[in-house]
Amino acid sequence: MELKISNNTIIKPFSVGWDPADGIMDDPDNHIERCLSKLTDMFIDPGAAEAYLKEKGDVLLYEVYEKAIPQRDGEIQFCSSITHPGRIGEEYFMTKGHFHARRDTAELYYCLRGRGYMLMEKEDGEYELGEMYPGRSVYVPAFYAHRSINTGDEPLISLAVYPGDAGHDYGSIETSGFKHVVVERNGKPVAIENPRYGKME
Ligand code: M6P
Ligand code: ZN
């Protein structure tokens, strides 16, 4: 996610409004929309994703609203993250997920609406699920890839805050995936090993 702003840009103090009920930010510099048609390969059952597309058409999996902040040390990036409710087979709608390009940078999420989990996973496969519901914060430590997963039936809305120069690295997520995925079994979310781990392409 690259914003068109120079690293030398001087930022003046500003404030911005955003609605915790729908996550929409007033006057954002960037509004990212990720649809199922572009992300069928990220699910454990891409065939189910194709079938979903045929039956229901393209759907929005998640959105991000943000202001343009220079990607430099000392700044803070912040955005509104909206993951929509739904499932592909037994797997919940979720964000693509990423490591930070600068691995030694953390991120804080503050959930305002919905229910779900933050899947946090290190390169060696060690993982944690952070529960997300209104009023709950999840701290994603440095070196953990992270992905928001909506296990509820309304949008999962959070404010995300992370260091200015953290950056996004999708490399191994696109090629190998996460080692763990969250699916619905007997009506409940559970983490299982990703059957497609290492062969997501
Ligand atoms: C959150 C933040 C953003 C991230 C977005 C979408 O809002 O972590 O930095 O870009 O989720 O997730 P992804 O980049 O993995 O598609
Ligand atoms: Zn991040």
XYZ file of N, CA and C and ligand atoms in Angstrom:
620
model
N 0.849 -1.178 0.000
C 0.000 0.000 0.000
C 0.894 1.240 0.000
N 1.120 1.803 -1.169
C 2.003 2.967 -1.247
C 1.168 4.232 -1.448
N 1.374 5.213 -0.607
C 0.662 6.469 -0.765
C 1.548 7.432 -1.539
N 0.898 8.264 -2.363
C 1.679 9.207 -3.162
C 2.032 10.427 -2.323
N 3.037 10.244 -1.488
C 3.484 11.367 -0.676
C 4.980 11.202 -0.469
N 5.702 12.301 -0.603
C 7.156 12.205 -0.486
C 7.552 12.033 0.977
N 8.678 11.390 1.184
C 9.176 11.191 2.541
C 9.638 12.500 3.175
N 9.788 13.534 2.338
C 10.222 14.826 2.880
C 9.055 15.763 3.166
N 7.867 15.328 2.860
C 6.699 16.193 3.070
C 6.574 16.566 4.545
N 6.358 17.837 4.782
C 6.147 18.279 6.166
C 4.644 18.210 6.448
N 4.306 17.516 7.523
C 2.895 17.356 7.875
C 2.520 18.424 8.897
N 1.453 19.130 8.606
C 0.918 20.113 9.557
C -0.052 19.381 10.490
N -0.254 19.902 11.685
C -1.233 19.253 12.576
C -2.590 19.148 11.867
N -3.251 18.019 12.061
C -4.575 17.863 11.455
C -5.441 16.963 12.328
N -6.706 17.010 12.091
C -7.610 16.067 12.740
C -8.531 15.528 11.655
N -9.080 14.368 11.908
C -9.929 13.753 10.906
C -11.059 13.009 11.613
N -12.230 13.037 11.010
C -13.353 12.329 11.602
C -13.527 10.970 10.952
N -13.901 9.994 11.742
C -14.332 8.730 11.134
C -15.355 8.085 12.025
N -16.299 7.430 11.375
C -17.482 6.940 12.059
C -17.259 5.514 12.550
N -17.296 5.284 13.863
C -17.059 3.926 14.368
C -18.140 2.929 13.950
N -19.297 3.438 13.484
C -20.380 2.525 13.092
C -20.142 1.905 11.721
N -19.520 2.664 10.813
C -19.277 2.083 9.484
C -17.804 2.137 9.084
N -16.967 2.768 9.906
C -15.527 2.814 9.651
C -15.118 3.820 8.585
N -16.089 4.562 8.050
C -15.760 5.478 6.946
C -15.081 6.735 7.479
N -13.924 7.051 6.881
C -13.152 8.229 7.282
C -13.559 9.406 6.399
N -13.682 10.589 6.994
C -13.986 11.791 6.202
C -12.734 12.170 5.430
N -12.890 12.485 4.176
C -11.802 13.023 3.378
C -10.506 12.203 3.454
N -10.597 10.897 3.177
C -9.372 10.080 3.235
C -8.466 10.376 2.036
N -7.188 10.113 2.161
C -6.284 10.224 1.005
C -6.276 8.924 0.212
N -6.692 7.854 0.865
C -6.649 6.545 0.231
C -7.821 5.709 0.738
N -8.533 5.104 -0.189
C -9.597 4.166 0.184
C -9.337 2.889 -0.608
N -8.884 1.859 0.091
C -8.558 0.594 -0.561
C -9.757 -0.337 -0.449
N -10.105 -0.978 -1.551
C -11.202 -1.956 -1.530
C -10.678 -3.256 -2.109
N -10.736 -4.332 -1.353
C -10.257 -5.640 -1.822
C -11.444 -6.574 -2.032
N -11.617 -6.987 -3.281
C -12.757 -7.830 -3.649
C -12.341 -9.290 -3.782
N -13.326 -10.169 -3.635
C -13.085 -11.608 -3.704
C -12.432 -12.029 -5.021
N -12.858 -11.429 -6.141
C -12.352 -11.864 -7.452
C -10.827 -11.778 -7.547
N -10.219 -10.867 -6.776
C -8.764 -10.695 -6.825
C -8.057 -11.552 -5.777
N -8.836 -12.196 -4.901
C -8.210 -12.874 -3.761
C -8.672 -14.325 -3.586
N -9.189 -14.929 -4.651
C -9.690 -16.312 -4.516
C -8.593 -17.264 -4.049
N -7.346 -16.984 -4.477
C -6.214 -17.865 -4.152
C -5.790 -17.827 -2.695
N -6.279 -16.827 -1.952
C -5.817 -16.728 -0.570
C -6.602 -17.674 0.354
N -7.705 -18.237 -0.151
C -8.512 -19.132 0.684
C -8.034 -20.578 0.563
N -8.356 -21.377 1.575
C -7.898 -22.779 1.540
C -8.645 -23.572 0.472
N -9.818 -23.048 0.052
C -10.575 -23.735 -1.001
C -10.885 -22.749 -2.138
N -9.915 -22.513 -3.031
C -10.142 -21.552 -4.116
C -11.328 -21.959 -4.999
N -11.612 -23.267 -5.093
C -12.770 -23.733 -5.870
C -14.069 -23.210 -5.274
N -14.144 -23.219 -3.938
C -15.334 -22.695 -3.254
C -15.455 -21.191 -3.493
N -14.314 -20.516 -3.575
C -14.323 -19.070 -3.845
C -14.849 -18.808 -5.259
N -14.417 -19.611 -6.225
C -14.895 -19.460 -7.611
C -16.397 -19.743 -7.671
N -16.849 -20.758 -6.947
C -18.274 -21.100 -6.933
C -19.091 -19.964 -6.307
N -18.545 -19.379 -5.244
C -19.200 -18.249 -4.567
C -19.365 -17.094 -5.556
N -18.277 -16.816 -6.307
C -18.304 -15.728 -7.292
C -19.380 -15.960 -8.339
N -19.465 -17.201 -8.815
C -20.459 -17.535 -9.857
C -21.871 -17.362 -9.333
N -22.065 -17.785 -8.092
C -23.412 -17.752 -7.536
C -23.827 -16.359 -7.074
N -22.918 -15.663 -6.372
C -23.314 -14.401 -5.731
C -22.672 -13.167 -6.342
N -21.751 -13.346 -7.293
C -21.056 -12.194 -7.865
C -19.912 -11.772 -6.965
N -19.223 -10.692 -7.387
C -18.057 -10.252 -6.626
C -18.522 -9.564 -5.337
N -17.800 -9.779 -4.284
C -18.137 -9.107 -3.022
C -16.885 -8.450 -2.471
N -17.129 -7.435 -1.670
C -16.050 -6.722 -1.013
C -15.667 -7.506 0.241
N -14.401 -7.919 0.338
C -13.952 -8.639 1.538
C -13.537 -7.656 2.633
N -12.759 -6.635 2.226
C -12.352 -5.649 3.234
C -11.977 -4.330 2.598
N -11.959 -3.314 3.461
C -11.653 -1.950 3.024
C -10.739 -1.283 4.045
N -9.983 -0.318 3.564
C -9.110 0.467 4.446
C -9.251 1.938 4.046
N -9.402 2.801 5.023
C -9.376 4.249 4.792
C -8.152 4.801 5.515
N -7.426 5.678 4.839
C -6.274 6.258 5.541
C -5.910 7.632 5.022
N -5.171 8.349 5.846
C -4.589 9.622 5.458
C -3.149 9.354 5.016
N -2.629 10.214 4.169
C -1.250 10.038 3.684
C -0.265 10.601 4.707
N 0.557 9.721 5.222
C 1.594 10.111 6.193
C 2.926 9.654 5.598
N 3.965 10.484 5.648
C 5.261 10.042 5.094
C 5.749 8.766 5.779
N 6.340 7.877 4.972
C 6.804 6.597 5.520
C 8.216 6.769 6.076
N 8.309 7.496 7.171
C 9.619 7.728 7.775
C 9.557 7.505 9.277
N 10.728 7.217 9.821
C 10.890 7.003 11.253
C 10.329 8.205 12.020
N 9.611 7.948 13.078
C 9.082 9.025 13.915
C 7.635 9.358 13.631
N 7.164 9.054 12.411
C 5.748 9.288 12.093
C 4.912 8.099 12.578
N 3.614 8.268 12.564
C 2.681 7.194 12.916
C 1.679 7.041 11.775
N 1.545 5.824 11.267
C 0.492 5.544 10.282
C -0.753 5.134 11.052
N -1.914 5.529 10.554
C -3.145 5.043 11.173
C -4.207 4.885 10.101
N -5.064 3.917 10.291
C -6.111 3.703 9.299
C -7.329 3.058 9.940
N -8.400 3.141 9.215
C -9.632 2.481 9.598
C -9.713 1.199 8.774
N -9.895 0.075 9.454
C -9.897 -1.228 8.789
C -11.281 -1.853 8.926
N -11.872 -2.203 7.812
C -13.234 -2.767 7.807
C -13.190 -4.123 7.105
N -13.403 -5.190 7.855
C -13.474 -6.527 7.250
C -14.932 -6.953 7.263
N -15.454 -7.270 6.101
C -16.887 -7.588 5.989
C -17.168 -9.021 6.443
N -18.427 -9.288 6.817
C -18.768 -10.639 7.287
C -19.043 -11.579 6.111
N -18.743 -12.841 6.301
C -19.037 -13.841 5.275
C -18.062 -15.002 5.384
N -18.294 -16.030 4.570
C -17.406 -17.200 4.577
C -17.276 -17.769 3.178
N -16.110 -18.319 2.903
C -15.882 -19.104 1.692
C -15.732 -20.532 2.192
N -16.767 -21.343 1.971
C -16.752 -22.673 2.576
C -16.771 -22.495 4.080
N -15.791 -23.098 4.744
C -15.757 -22.976 6.206
C -14.814 -21.865 6.685
N -14.216 -21.158 5.731
C -13.230 -20.132 6.092
C -13.844 -18.727 6.052
N -13.598 -17.983 7.119
C -14.193 -16.643 7.250
C -13.542 -15.631 6.308
N -14.305 -14.593 5.982
C -13.717 -13.452 5.259
C -12.606 -12.871 6.137
N -11.562 -12.411 5.471
C -10.369 -11.948 6.210
C -9.562 -11.022 5.319
N -8.592 -10.359 5.926
C -7.669 -9.544 5.127
C -6.573 -10.453 4.580
N -5.853 -9.934 3.597
C -4.762 -10.719 3.016
C -3.704 -11.027 4.074
N -3.352 -10.023 4.834
C -2.337 -10.190 5.883
C -0.951 -9.871 5.344
N -0.098 -9.471 6.246
C 1.255 -9.061 5.838
C 2.225 -9.107 7.018
N 3.498 -9.186 6.687
C 4.567 -8.839 7.624
C 4.843 -7.359 7.402
N 5.463 -6.713 8.359
C 5.961 -5.369 8.092
C 7.303 -5.492 7.370
N 7.508 -4.634 6.377
C 8.765 -4.657 5.633
C 9.916 -4.466 6.627
N 9.732 -3.542 7.554
C 10.661 -3.437 8.693
C 10.123 -4.366 9.757
N 10.724 -5.550 9.860
C 10.165 -6.602 10.728
C 10.097 -6.214 12.207
N 10.974 -5.289 12.616
C 11.030 -4.967 14.050
C 10.045 -3.859 14.426
N 8.888 -3.838 13.794
C 7.880 -2.836 14.117
C 6.556 -3.510 14.482
N 5.900 -2.966 15.482
C 4.651 -3.522 16.012
C 3.441 -2.781 15.433
N 2.259 -3.189 15.858
C 1.019 -2.515 15.427
C -0.036 -2.695 16.514
N -0.863 -1.688 16.685
C -1.947 -1.772 17.664
C -3.288 -1.625 16.955
N -4.200 -2.530 17.275
C -5.563 -2.447 16.751
C -6.514 -2.161 17.904
N -7.462 -1.292 17.654
C -8.509 -1.031 18.644
C -9.846 -1.286 17.959
N -10.544 -2.290 18.421
C -11.781 -2.717 17.757
C -12.970 -1.865 18.214
N -13.752 -1.436 17.249
C -14.920 -0.604 17.547
C -16.246 -1.267 17.222
N -16.200 -2.265 16.357
C -17.470 -2.925 16.000
C -17.184 -4.334 15.493
N -18.113 -5.240 15.760
C -18.018 -6.586 15.202
C -17.300 -7.552 16.137
N -17.043 -8.744 15.582
C -16.346 -9.795 16.346
C -15.385 -10.500 15.427
N -14.267 -10.869 15.979
C -13.321 -11.613 15.152
C -12.021 -11.871 15.872
N -11.016 -12.171 15.078
C -9.692 -12.461 15.627
C -8.628 -11.810 14.784
N -7.532 -11.450 15.469
C -6.304 -11.088 14.765
C -5.427 -12.334 14.808
N -5.132 -12.881 13.637
C -4.184 -14.001 13.561
C -2.788 -13.391 13.476
N -1.932 -13.770 14.430
C -0.559 -13.250 14.469
C 0.378 -14.443 14.403
N 1.292 -14.424 13.464
C 2.116 -15.620 13.243
C 3.545 -15.236 12.871
N 4.492 -15.851 13.559
C 5.909 -15.590 13.265
C 6.376 -16.481 12.111
N 7.548 -16.171 11.578
C 8.052 -16.950 10.439
C 8.227 -18.424 10.788
N 8.501 -18.724 12.068
C 8.680 -20.125 12.463
C 7.341 -20.831 12.726
N 6.232 -20.125 12.527
C 4.909 -20.751 12.659
C 4.266 -20.555 14.021
N 5.029 -20.022 14.987
C 4.423 -19.746 16.296
C 3.298 -18.729 16.098
N 2.133 -19.010 16.683
C 1.013 -18.110 16.412
C 0.141 -17.876 17.641
N -0.627 -16.808 17.541
C -1.591 -16.436 18.583
C -2.826 -15.894 17.881
N -3.976 -16.078 18.528
C -5.191 -15.419 18.059
C -5.559 -14.362 19.087
N -5.692 -13.128 18.647
C -6.114 -12.045 19.543
C -7.587 -11.789 19.309
N -8.370 -11.874 20.386
C -9.809 -11.705 20.214
C -10.157 -10.240 19.983
N -11.049 -9.996 19.043
C -11.441 -8.621 18.727
C -12.942 -8.461 18.915
N -13.284 -7.498 19.721
C -14.681 -7.085 19.894
C -14.646 -5.659 20.421
N -15.760 -4.945 20.376
C -15.717 -3.520 20.714
C -15.106 -3.246 22.085
N -14.174 -2.323 22.105
C -13.510 -1.946 23.345
C -12.254 -2.738 23.611
N -11.919 -3.683 22.721
C -10.752 -4.551 22.932
C -9.616 -4.125 21.993
N -8.401 -4.072 22.543
C -7.212 -3.770 21.737
C -6.381 -5.024 21.556
N -5.769 -5.160 20.417
C -4.829 -6.262 20.188
C -3.480 -5.649 19.823
N -2.457 -6.070 20.544
C -1.097 -5.599 20.260
C -0.394 -6.668 19.428
N -0.010 -6.288 18.230
C 0.724 -7.206 17.341
C 2.206 -6.900 17.514
N 2.962 -7.812 18.135
C 4.378 -7.504 18.362
C 5.173 -7.495 17.053
N 6.356 -6.928 17.124
C 7.279 -6.967 15.987
C 7.493 -8.419 15.563
N 7.777 -8.626 14.313
C 8.111 -9.940 13.730
C 6.918 -10.873 13.527
N 5.709 -10.415 13.787
C 4.514 -11.242 13.567
C 3.756 -10.769 12.328
N 3.515 -11.681 11.382
C 2.560 -11.381 10.309
C 1.188 -11.291 10.960
N 0.281 -10.518 10.356
C -1.031 -10.355 10.984
C -2.125 -10.221 9.947
N -3.284 -10.733 10.344
C -4.456 -10.783 9.459
C -5.707 -10.656 10.313
N -6.661 -9.784 9.891
C -7.944 -9.655 10.597
C -8.933 -10.669 10.029
N -9.663 -11.332 10.913
C -10.621 -12.363 10.507
C -11.971 -12.039 11.125
N -12.992 -11.911 10.290
C -14.323 -11.570 10.797
C -15.121 -12.850 11.040
N -15.365 -13.173 12.304
C -16.120 -14.394 12.635
C -17.571 -14.080 12.985
N -17.961 -12.815 12.857
C -19.308 -12.420 13.250
C -20.212 -12.201 12.046
N -21.312 -11.503 12.279
C -22.236 -11.273 11.174
C -22.443 -9.797 10.878
N -21.531 -8.965 11.364
C -21.540 -7.553 10.987
C -20.098 -7.140 10.701
N -19.882 -5.943 10.108
C -18.503 -5.571 9.776
C -17.602 -5.541 11.024
N -16.378 -6.004 10.851
C -15.377 -5.928 11.919
C -14.579 -4.652 11.661
N -14.745 -3.687 12.562
C -14.152 -2.356 12.339
C -13.135 -2.041 13.426
N -11.926 -1.673 12.987
C -10.857 -1.342 13.933
C -10.093 -0.124 13.461
N -9.482 0.526 14.435
C -8.468 1.535 14.143
C -7.132 0.826 14.266
N -6.283 0.963 13.251
C -4.950 0.348 13.288
C -3.899 1.454 13.305
N -2.892 1.289 14.151
C -1.839 2.293 14.313
C -0.480 1.599 14.284
N 0.438 2.106 13.469
C 1.742 1.443 13.360
C 2.816 2.452 12.959
N 4.092 2.110 13.159
C 5.163 3.073 12.904
C 5.225 3.551 11.445
N 5.637 4.786 11.300
C 5.632 5.429 9.992
C 6.391 4.686 8.918
N 7.484 4.044 9.301
C 8.342 3.410 8.285
C 8.198 1.887 8.290
N 7.101 1.361 8.871
C 6.938 -0.100 8.961
C 6.841 -0.744 7.567
N 6.018 -0.198 6.706
C 5.842 -0.757 5.361
C 5.105 -2.093 5.391
N 4.738 -2.594 4.209
C 4.006 -3.863 4.089
C 4.800 -4.834 3.242
N 4.897 -6.075 3.695
C 5.571 -7.132 2.929
C 4.584 -8.288 2.775
N 4.135 -8.503 1.531
C 3.140 -9.550 1.258
C 3.788 -10.807 0.669
N 5.093 -10.747 0.458
C 5.799 -11.809 -0.269
C 5.442 -13.225 0.142
N 5.810 -13.626 1.356
C 5.614 -15.017 1.748
C 4.135 -15.341 1.985
N 3.334 -14.316 2.269
C 1.895 -14.565 2.458
C 1.283 -14.974 1.109
N 1.752 -14.304 0.032
C 1.202 -14.625 -1.296
C 1.677 -15.988 -1.784
N 2.929 -16.320 -1.491
C 3.460 -17.572 -2.044
C 3.181 -18.770 -1.127
N 3.362 -18.585 0.167
C 3.229 -19.710 1.111
C 1.969 -19.660 1.955
N 1.466 -18.465 2.223
C 0.300 -18.319 3.102
C 0.712 -18.298 4.568
N -0.295 -18.242 5.429
C -0.057 -18.403 6.862
C -0.012 -19.908 7.135
N 0.685 -20.310 8.185
C 0.698 -21.741 8.541
C -0.620 -22.159 9.167
N -1.343 -21.185 9.696
C -2.627 -21.478 10.340
C -3.737 -20.655 9.709
N -4.924 -21.222 9.710
C -6.103 -20.507 9.203
C -7.228 -20.704 10.223
N -8.202 -19.803 10.181
C -9.324 -19.906 11.117
C -10.583 -20.269 10.330
N -11.213 -21.363 10.743
C -12.396 -21.868 10.044
C -13.525 -22.094 11.052
N -14.733 -22.234 10.513
C -15.870 -22.512 11.394
C -16.112 -24.019 11.443
N -16.091 -24.579 12.649
C -16.394 -25.999 12.847
C -17.415 -26.109 13.964
N -18.500 -26.830 13.721
C -19.579 -26.945 14.698
C -20.032 -25.571 15.202
N -20.112 -24.630 14.277
C -20.620 -23.296 14.622
C -19.644 -22.411 15.375
N -18.388 -22.904 15.534
C -17.418 -22.108 16.307
C -16.126 -21.895 15.519
N -15.476 -20.728 15.700
C -14.195 -20.521 15.027
C -13.078 -21.347 15.679
N -12.297 -22.040 14.844
C -11.139 -22.781 15.349
C -9.955 -22.556 14.407
N -8.749 -22.573 14.988
C -7.539 -22.461 14.163
C -7.097 -23.864 13.774
N -6.792 -24.058 12.507
C -6.272 -25.344 12.031
C -5.015 -25.080 11.203
N -4.274 -26.123 10.909
C -3.118 -25.951 10.026
C -3.626 -25.719 8.605
N -2.963 -24.844 7.906
C -3.354 -24.506 6.538
C -2.978 -25.658 5.597
N -3.983 -26.325 5.014
C -3.651 -27.452 4.135
C -2.927 -27.022 2.865
N -2.986 -25.747 2.540
C -2.293 -25.256 1.328
C -0.986 -24.542 1.666
N -0.547 -24.628 2.925
C 0.664 -23.894 3.307
C 1.837 -24.274 2.395
N 2.517 -23.261 1.886
C 3.682 -23.509 1.025
C 3.320 -23.639 -0.447
N 2.028 -23.663 -0.752
C 1.615 -23.804 -2.158
C 0.337 -22.990 -2.437
N 0.407 -21.721 -2.049
C -0.764 -20.864 -2.235
C -0.880 -20.367 -3.677
N 0.195 -20.412 -4.448
C 0.164 -19.853 -5.812
C -0.491 -20.788 -6.799
C -5.080 -2.795 8.573
C -3.672 -2.311 8.661
C -3.179 -1.862 7.322
C -3.424 -2.938 6.303
C -4.889 -3.292 6.253
C -5.268 -4.346 5.222
O -5.923 -1.740 8.378
O -2.832 -3.346 9.117
O -1.819 -1.549 7.401
O -2.938 -2.554 5.057
O -5.256 -3.756 7.536
O -4.557 -5.522 5.363
P -3.562 -6.045 4.233
O -2.569 -4.944 3.992
O -2.938 -7.252 4.854
O -4.328 -6.334 3.010
Zn 0.576 -4.242 9.770
